[in-house]
Amino acid sequence: MKALVLEETNTPLIYKEVEHPLESVGHQIVELRAAALNHRDVWIRKGQYARIKLPVILGSDGAGFAGDRPVIINPGMQWGDRMDVQGDDFHILGMPTNGTFAQRVSVPDNQIYDMPEHLSFEEAASIPLAGVTAWRAVVTQGQVKPTDRVLITGIGGGVAQWAMQFALSKGAHVSVTSGTPAKLERAMQAGAHGGYDYHDVEWTKHAREEGGFDLVIDGAGSTGLAQVMKICNPGARLVIYGGTAGPIPALSPQVLFWKQLHIIGSTMGSPSDFQDMITWIRDQRIVPILDRVFPLEEGSAAFDRMSEGLQFGKIILQIPA
Ligand SMILES: NC(=O)c1ccc[n+]([C@@H]2O[C@H](COP(=O)([O-])OP(=O)(O)OC[C@H]3O[C@@H](n4cnc5c(N)ncnc54)[C@H](OP(=O)(O)O)[C@@H]3O)[C@@H](O)[C@H]2O)c1
């Protein structure tokens, strides 16, 4: 079969012929039709990820056929028994085990879910990793309510966009930030109520005047988050799922304790988060925002697009049958 293989970090991925995955008890072979990129794939390619094992077929997100059943794959493997936190054996499909940037992948039976009928394979492939991370952050950890004023930072990000769609579909008032004004425009067209350029030094002042925030969903960290804390409303929840911009300096204990803020970490999602998310997407007929679709063999160009932060929506790889 054809696959995109990472043989060495900091080198282009190679589109080549590889062995089919082996059949094994308790696993199914999924014939993939589409896959999606996550920043994780880019970190691994750059060598900036723990315990990298090479060569490997990257890719955590995939949609295709298990037999004649259209399915999507939950890439969060062996979550464990506790619903509040993953166990020690938790790992993500697509390194160390071979992932979805290939014509076929072998996955445990219980990681396979029916694909929502209203979506194409390309749309469905955009859901799994970013979707479940956003669902857990907004719904399970963030406990979003229709009365909440929600801020989602870095709306160009894949998780951020799913977070926006979930928060809007739950009836909340949703504002977003971005470093690119055109992405703010796109977010407003997709239903966001407000947008702020995080390069504008005055943006937090405007946001405070407009009513502050009850729930913040952040994947960037850094000084931006410390500033956002100051414009949070009393009792606000700040859910952190990523640290794209780096560590958070100068976190003020006074702001934290006086406003009685809740800072909550969030990682991917449990099997029940995944099932609840799929059910919600199906029932609400939510359609994902896609950036661009590349053929699998042009996967390296898709990685470059994500590395440069050019995307708005998920970057998809179309996989030949
Ligand atoms: N905890 C988990 O389970 C989990 C799961 C998935 C991802 N993550 C992490 O979450 C982060 C985002 O992942 P992703 O796949 O959504 O990545 P992505 O699609 O590449 O998004 C990254 C986004 O970060 C935003 N950004 C960059 N600098 C920023 C800043 N100073 N302030 C605010 N936003 C900034 C940019 O938004 P604009 O283009 O709009 O400026 C960019 O589009 C990564 O760090 C990733 O490792 C964690």
XYZ file of N, CA, C and O in Angstrom, residues 107-218:
448
model
N -6.484 -0.853 13.710
C -6.848 -0.233 14.995
C -7.715 -1.186 15.813
O -8.457 -1.994 15.238
N -7.636 -1.081 17.148
C -8.497 -1.930 17.975
C -9.981 -1.678 17.662
O -10.374 -0.539 17.385
N -10.793 -2.763 17.740
C -12.233 -2.678 17.428
C -12.917 -1.512 18.142
O -13.747 -0.829 17.561
N -12.563 -1.342 19.435
C -13.300 -0.354 20.231
C -12.892 1.094 19.944
O -13.403 2.019 20.553
N -11.971 1.297 18.999
C -11.585 2.665 18.628
C -12.332 3.134 17.379
O -12.088 4.215 16.871
N -13.235 2.268 16.874
C -13.899 2.574 15.598
C -15.353 2.984 15.855
O -16.078 2.299 16.587
N -15.759 4.108 15.267
C -17.105 4.661 15.491
C -17.779 4.907 14.143
O -17.096 5.239 13.160
N -19.116 4.787 14.116
C -19.853 5.087 12.890
C -19.636 6.548 12.508
O -19.708 7.432 13.368
N -19.427 6.770 11.219
C -19.209 8.127 10.736
C -20.555 8.863 10.663
O -21.527 8.266 10.186
N -20.647 10.116 11.119
C -21.916 10.846 10.955
C -22.303 10.883 9.475
O -21.479 11.225 8.624
N -23.590 10.556 9.185
C -24.029 10.340 7.791
C -23.997 11.621 6.968
O -23.924 11.557 5.740
N -24.102 12.786 7.628
C -24.198 14.027 6.848
C -22.829 14.527 6.382
O -22.758 15.553 5.714
N -21.761 13.821 6.720
C -20.416 14.314 6.379
C -19.757 13.479 5.291
O -19.994 12.267 5.184
N -18.863 14.141 4.524
C -18.006 13.423 3.576
C -16.835 12.814 4.370
O -16.609 13.176 5.540
N -16.061 11.943 3.717
C -14.885 11.391 4.400
C -13.914 12.506 4.803
O -13.330 12.470 5.885
N -13.754 13.500 3.925
C -12.812 14.593 4.223
C -13.285 15.368 5.455
O -12.489 15.710 6.332
N -14.595 15.644 5.511
C -15.117 16.383 6.675
C -14.990 15.534 7.948
O -14.564 16.026 8.994
N -15.330 14.253 7.835
C -15.291 13.388 9.020
C -13.864 13.217 9.544
O -13.638 13.155 10.760
N -12.880 13.186 8.611
C -11.486 13.005 9.039
C -10.996 14.184 9.863
O -10.009 14.069 10.596
N -11.687 15.322 9.765
C -11.234 16.499 10.512
C -11.664 16.443 11.982
O -11.268 17.290 12.775
N -12.484 15.465 12.330
C -13.070 15.479 13.680
C -12.134 14.955 14.785
O -11.969 15.628 15.805
N -11.556 13.757 14.653
C -11.167 13.019 15.861
C -10.287 13.738 16.884
O -10.761 14.038 17.984
N -9.029 14.027 16.583
C -8.143 14.518 17.646
C -8.512 15.935 18.084
O -8.714 16.203 19.268
N -8.639 16.832 17.105
C -8.970 18.220 17.455
C -10.376 18.298 18.043
O -10.617 19.021 19.011
N -11.300 17.529 17.466
C -12.683 17.578 17.935
C -12.813 17.117 19.373
O -13.426 17.798 20.201
N -12.221 15.973 19.690
C -12.404 15.458 21.063
C -11.672 16.338 22.069
O -12.132 16.521 23.209
N -10.545 16.938 21.649
C -9.823 17.853 22.557
C -10.701 19.077 22.842
O -10.818 19.518 23.995
N -11.334 19.596 21.788
C -12.202 20.765 21.963
C -13.443 20.405 22.781
O -13.872 21.157 23.654
N -14.012 19.229 22.513
C -15.230 18.818 23.237
C -14.957 18.721 24.736
O -15.702 19.241 25.566
N -13.859 18.042 25.080
C -13.556 17.891 26.511
C -13.284 19.259 27.145
O -13.731 19.536 28.256
N -12.526 20.112 26.406
C -12.186 21.427 26.965
C -13.445 22.278 27.187
O -13.618 22.882 28.246
N -14.338 22.303 26.202
C -15.503 23.202 26.256
C -16.630 22.610 27.108
O -17.237 23.314 27.922
N -16.896 21.315 26.910
C -18.107 20.729 27.504
C -17.785 20.006 28.818
O -18.377 20.312 29.857
N -16.847 19.048 28.771
C -16.606 18.220 29.960
C -15.892 19.021 31.048
O -16.309 19.030 32.203
N -14.822 19.709 30.681
C -14.056 20.479 31.669
C -14.624 21.890 31.829
O -14.754 22.380 32.932
N -14.944 22.526 30.700
C -15.395 23.919 30.752
C -16.840 24.077 31.183
O -17.249 25.145 31.599
N -17.642 22.999 31.068
C -19.055 23.046 31.493
C -19.764 24.261 30.910
O -20.422 25.023 31.631
N -19.595 24.459 29.591
C -20.156 25.649 28.941
C -21.668 25.740 29.152
O -22.369 24.725 29.164
N -22.152 26.990 29.341
C -23.593 27.238 29.530
C -24.028 28.309 28.525
O -23.216 29.147 28.124
N -25.323 28.332 28.165
C -25.792 29.347 27.208
C -25.558 30.774 27.705
O -25.441 31.693 26.892
N -25.471 30.972 29.013
C -25.271 32.332 29.541
C -23.795 32.744 29.559
O -23.481 33.886 29.905
N -22.900 31.838 29.196
C -21.460 32.144 29.275
C -21.005 33.061 28.160
O -21.393 32.888 27.005
N -20.104 33.976 28.538
C -19.313 34.702 27.539
C -18.002 33.928 27.412
O -17.235 33.833 28.377
N -17.769 33.356 26.239
C -16.634 32.442 26.034
C -15.582 33.128 25.167
O -15.919 33.806 24.186
N -14.299 32.921 25.525
C -13.194 33.375 24.661
C -12.415 32.154 24.188
O -12.018 31.307 24.996
N -12.195 32.083 22.876
C -11.377 31.007 22.308
C -10.177 31.660 21.635
O -10.342 32.487 20.723
N -8.981 31.330 22.096
C -7.781 32.004 21.587
C -7.236 31.270 20.357
O -7.393 30.055 20.223
N -6.582 32.048 19.456
C -5.904 31.472 18.288
C -6.833 30.707 17.377
O -6.645 29.518 17.123
N -7.835 31.416 16.807
C -8.913 30.719 16.090
C -8.431 30.048 14.804
O -9.130 29.182 14.258
N -7.222 30.359 14.350
C -6.682 29.629 13.206
C -6.438 28.160 13.523
O -6.340 27.337 12.612
N -6.338 27.808 14.780
C -5.999 26.434 15.173
C -7.153 25.459 14.979
O -8.321 25.829 15.066
N -6.798 24.211 14.719
C -7.805 23.170 14.490
C -8.667 22.922 15.718
O -9.898 22.818 15.622
N -8.048 22.850 16.906
C -8.822 22.625 18.131
C -9.710 23.844 18.392
O -10.887 23.713 18.739
N -9.132 25.034 18.188
C -9.872 26.276 18.466
C -11.151 26.336 17.626
O -12.205 26.746 18.106
N -11.055 25.909 16.370
C -12.257 25.996 15.532
C -13.346 25.046 15.967
O -14.526 25.386 15.965
N -12.929 23.851 16.368
C -13.947 22.937 16.904
C -14.523 23.512 18.194
O -15.734 23.427 18.442
N -13.668 24.118 19.022
C -14.154 24.705 20.285
C -15.193 25.780 19.978
O -16.239 25.858 20.639
N -14.921 26.590 18.959
C -15.889 27.638 18.578
C -17.205 27.001 18.145
O -18.287 27.441 18.573
N -17.134 25.972 17.329
C -18.382 25.375 16.832
C -19.186 24.724 17.966
O -20.409 24.823 18.002
N -18.472 24.076 18.908
C -19.197 23.455 20.028
C -19.808 24.531 20.932
O -20.963 24.413 21.344
N -19.030 25.579 21.246
C -19.549 26.618 22.148
C -20.743 27.332 21.508
O -21.744 27.610 22.174
N -20.662 27.614 20.190
C -21.794 28.260 19.510
C -23.009 27.343 19.506
O -24.136 27.780 19.766
N -22.782 26.055 19.254
C -23.930 25.136 19.178
C -24.565 24.908 20.551
O -25.713 24.470 20.633
N -23.820 25.235 21.623
C -24.393 25.145 22.981
C -25.060 26.457 23.382
O -25.507 26.619 24.512
N -25.052 27.441 22.464
C -25.800 28.682 22.703
C -25.032 29.771 23.417
O -25.610 30.794 23.800
N -23.702 29.599 23.608
C -22.920 30.605 24.339
C -22.609 31.803 23.443
O -22.704 31.723 22.216
N -22.211 32.919 24.109
C -21.704 34.097 23.387
C -20.204 33.856 23.193
O -19.471 33.675 24.165
N -19.747 33.823 21.939
C -18.373 33.375 21.669
C -17.548 34.474 21.003
O -17.933 34.989 19.947
N -16.405 34.798 21.637
C -15.425 35.688 21.015
C -14.153 34.893 20.757
O -13.895 33.891 21.432
N -13.363 35.362 19.787
C -12.137 34.644 19.431
C -10.991 35.642 19.306
O -11.218 36.844 19.144
N -9.744 35.117 19.376
C -8.586 35.947 19.035
C -7.841 35.302 17.881
O -7.965 34.092 17.639
N -7.058 36.132 17.192
C -6.178 35.623 16.145
C -5.084 36.658 15.909
O -5.263 37.841 16.218
N -3.969 36.209 15.335
C -2.919 37.140 14.926
C -3.134 37.611 13.500
O -2.348 38.411 12.992
N -4.185 37.103 12.839
C -4.433 37.427 11.420
C -5.850 37.962 11.272
O -6.823 37.212 11.471
N -6.007 39.262 10.919
C -7.355 39.831 10.801
C -8.274 39.037 9.869
O -9.468 38.889 10.147
N -7.721 38.484 8.767
C -8.578 37.725 7.841
C -9.193 36.497 8.534
O -10.318 36.095 8.219
N -8.471 35.917 9.483
C -9.018 34.750 10.192
C -10.146 35.189 11.141
O -11.117 34.451 11.348
N -10.007 36.415 11.694
C -11.096 36.936 12.543
C -12.365 37.106 11.714
O -13.460 36.748 12.150
N -12.183 37.648 10.497
C -13.326 37.819 9.583
C -14.005 36.476 9.321
O -15.223 36.351 9.371
N -13.181 35.463 9.025
C -13.731 34.136 8.711
C -14.505 33.582 9.909
O -15.560 32.966 9.762
N -13.947 33.827 11.115
C -14.615 33.318 12.319
C -15.967 33.993 12.520
O -16.956 33.353 12.884
N -16.023 35.313 12.249
C -17.295 36.037 12.394
C -18.303 35.504 11.374
O -19.477 35.339 11.684
N -17.815 35.213 10.157
C -18.727 34.648 9.140
C -19.254 33.288 9.605
O -20.364 32.887 9.267
N -18.425 32.562 10.380
C -18.839 31.233 10.856
C -19.706 31.333 12.113
O -20.100 30.302 12.665
N -19.950 32.564 12.605
C -20.903 32.709 13.708
C -20.348 33.330 14.979
O -21.100 33.592 15.921
N -19.009 33.560 15.055
C -18.449 34.165 16.283
C -19.056 35.557 16.470
O -19.327 36.265 15.498
N -19.243 35.939 17.752
C -19.885 37.229 18.043
C -18.875 38.363 18.142
O -19.229 39.536 18.007
N -17.617 38.031 18.459
C -16.610 39.084 18.586
C -15.253 38.539 18.215
O -15.025 37.324 18.278
N -14.321 39.432 17.808
C -12.984 38.979 17.443
C -11.951 40.031 17.790
O -12.213 41.229 17.643
N -10.793 39.602 18.294
C -9.725 40.513 18.705
C -8.399 40.036 18.131
O -8.097 38.831 18.169
N -7.601 41.003 17.645
C -6.257 40.694 17.150
C -5.323 40.708 18.358
O -5.164 41.747 19.013
N -4.691 39.566 18.652
C -3.858 39.522 19.868
C -2.564 40.322 19.732
O -1.832 40.482 20.695
N -2.271 40.859 18.524
C -1.117 41.761 18.391
C -1.480 43.189 18.814
O -0.589 44.014 19.024
N -2.773 43.495 18.927
C -3.218 44.834 19.315
C -3.063 44.959 20.839
O -3.727 44.237 21.594
N -2.190 45.871 21.302
C -1.916 45.972 22.741
C -3.158 46.381 23.553
O -3.204 46.183 24.760
N -4.138 46.941 22.870
C -5.345 47.431 23.563
C -6.465 46.382 23.594
O -7.543 46.667 24.104
N -6.236 45.181 23.038
C -7.386 44.292 22.826
C -8.047 43.860 24.131
O -9.268 43.769 24.214
N -7.239 43.646 25.175
C -7.861 43.186 26.426
C -8.704 44.305 27.056
O -9.730 44.039 27.684
N -8.275 45.570 26.819
C -9.047 46.710 27.338
C -10.444 46.710 26.679
O -11.466 46.812 27.364
N -10.454 46.536 25.344
C -11.744 46.513 24.632
C -12.601 45.342 25.126
O -13.802 45.486 25.360
N -11.962 44.193 25.292
C -12.731 43.000 25.688
C -13.314 43.172 27.088
O -14.448 42.765 27.349
N -12.555 43.812 27.988
C -13.078 44.045 29.338
C -14.303 44.960 29.277
O -15.334 44.709 29.901
N -14.183 46.040 28.472
C -15.298 46.994 28.354
C -16.544 46.316 27.783
O -17.663 46.695 28.090
N -16.309 45.302 26.957
C -17.453 44.636 26.310
C -18.059 43.532 27.183
O -19.000 42.866 26.755
N -17.502 43.290 28.368
C -18.163 42.350 29.277
C -17.304 41.219 29.810
O -17.795 40.378 30.579
N -16.016 41.159 29.442
C -15.125 40.122 29.984
C -15.558 38.714 29.575
O -16.373 38.545 28.657
N -14.999 37.714 30.274
C -15.267 36.319 29.888
C -15.527 35.427 31.106
O -14.914 35.609 32.154
N -16.429 34.463 30.916
C -16.738 33.489 31.973
C -16.005 32.171 31.738
O -15.847 31.366 32.655
N -15.637 31.932 30.472
C -14.953 30.678 30.123
C -13.930 30.996 29.045
O -14.270 31.624 28.028
N -12.677 30.593 29.288
C -11.612 30.803 28.306
C -11.088 29.436 27.889
O -10.810 28.579 28.737
N -10.955 29.231 26.564
C -10.420 27.977 26.034
C -9.123 28.344 25.334
O -9.135 29.026 24.298
N -7.982 27.924 25.899
C -6.696 28.426 25.421
C -5.733 27.307 25.033
O -5.538 26.355 25.791
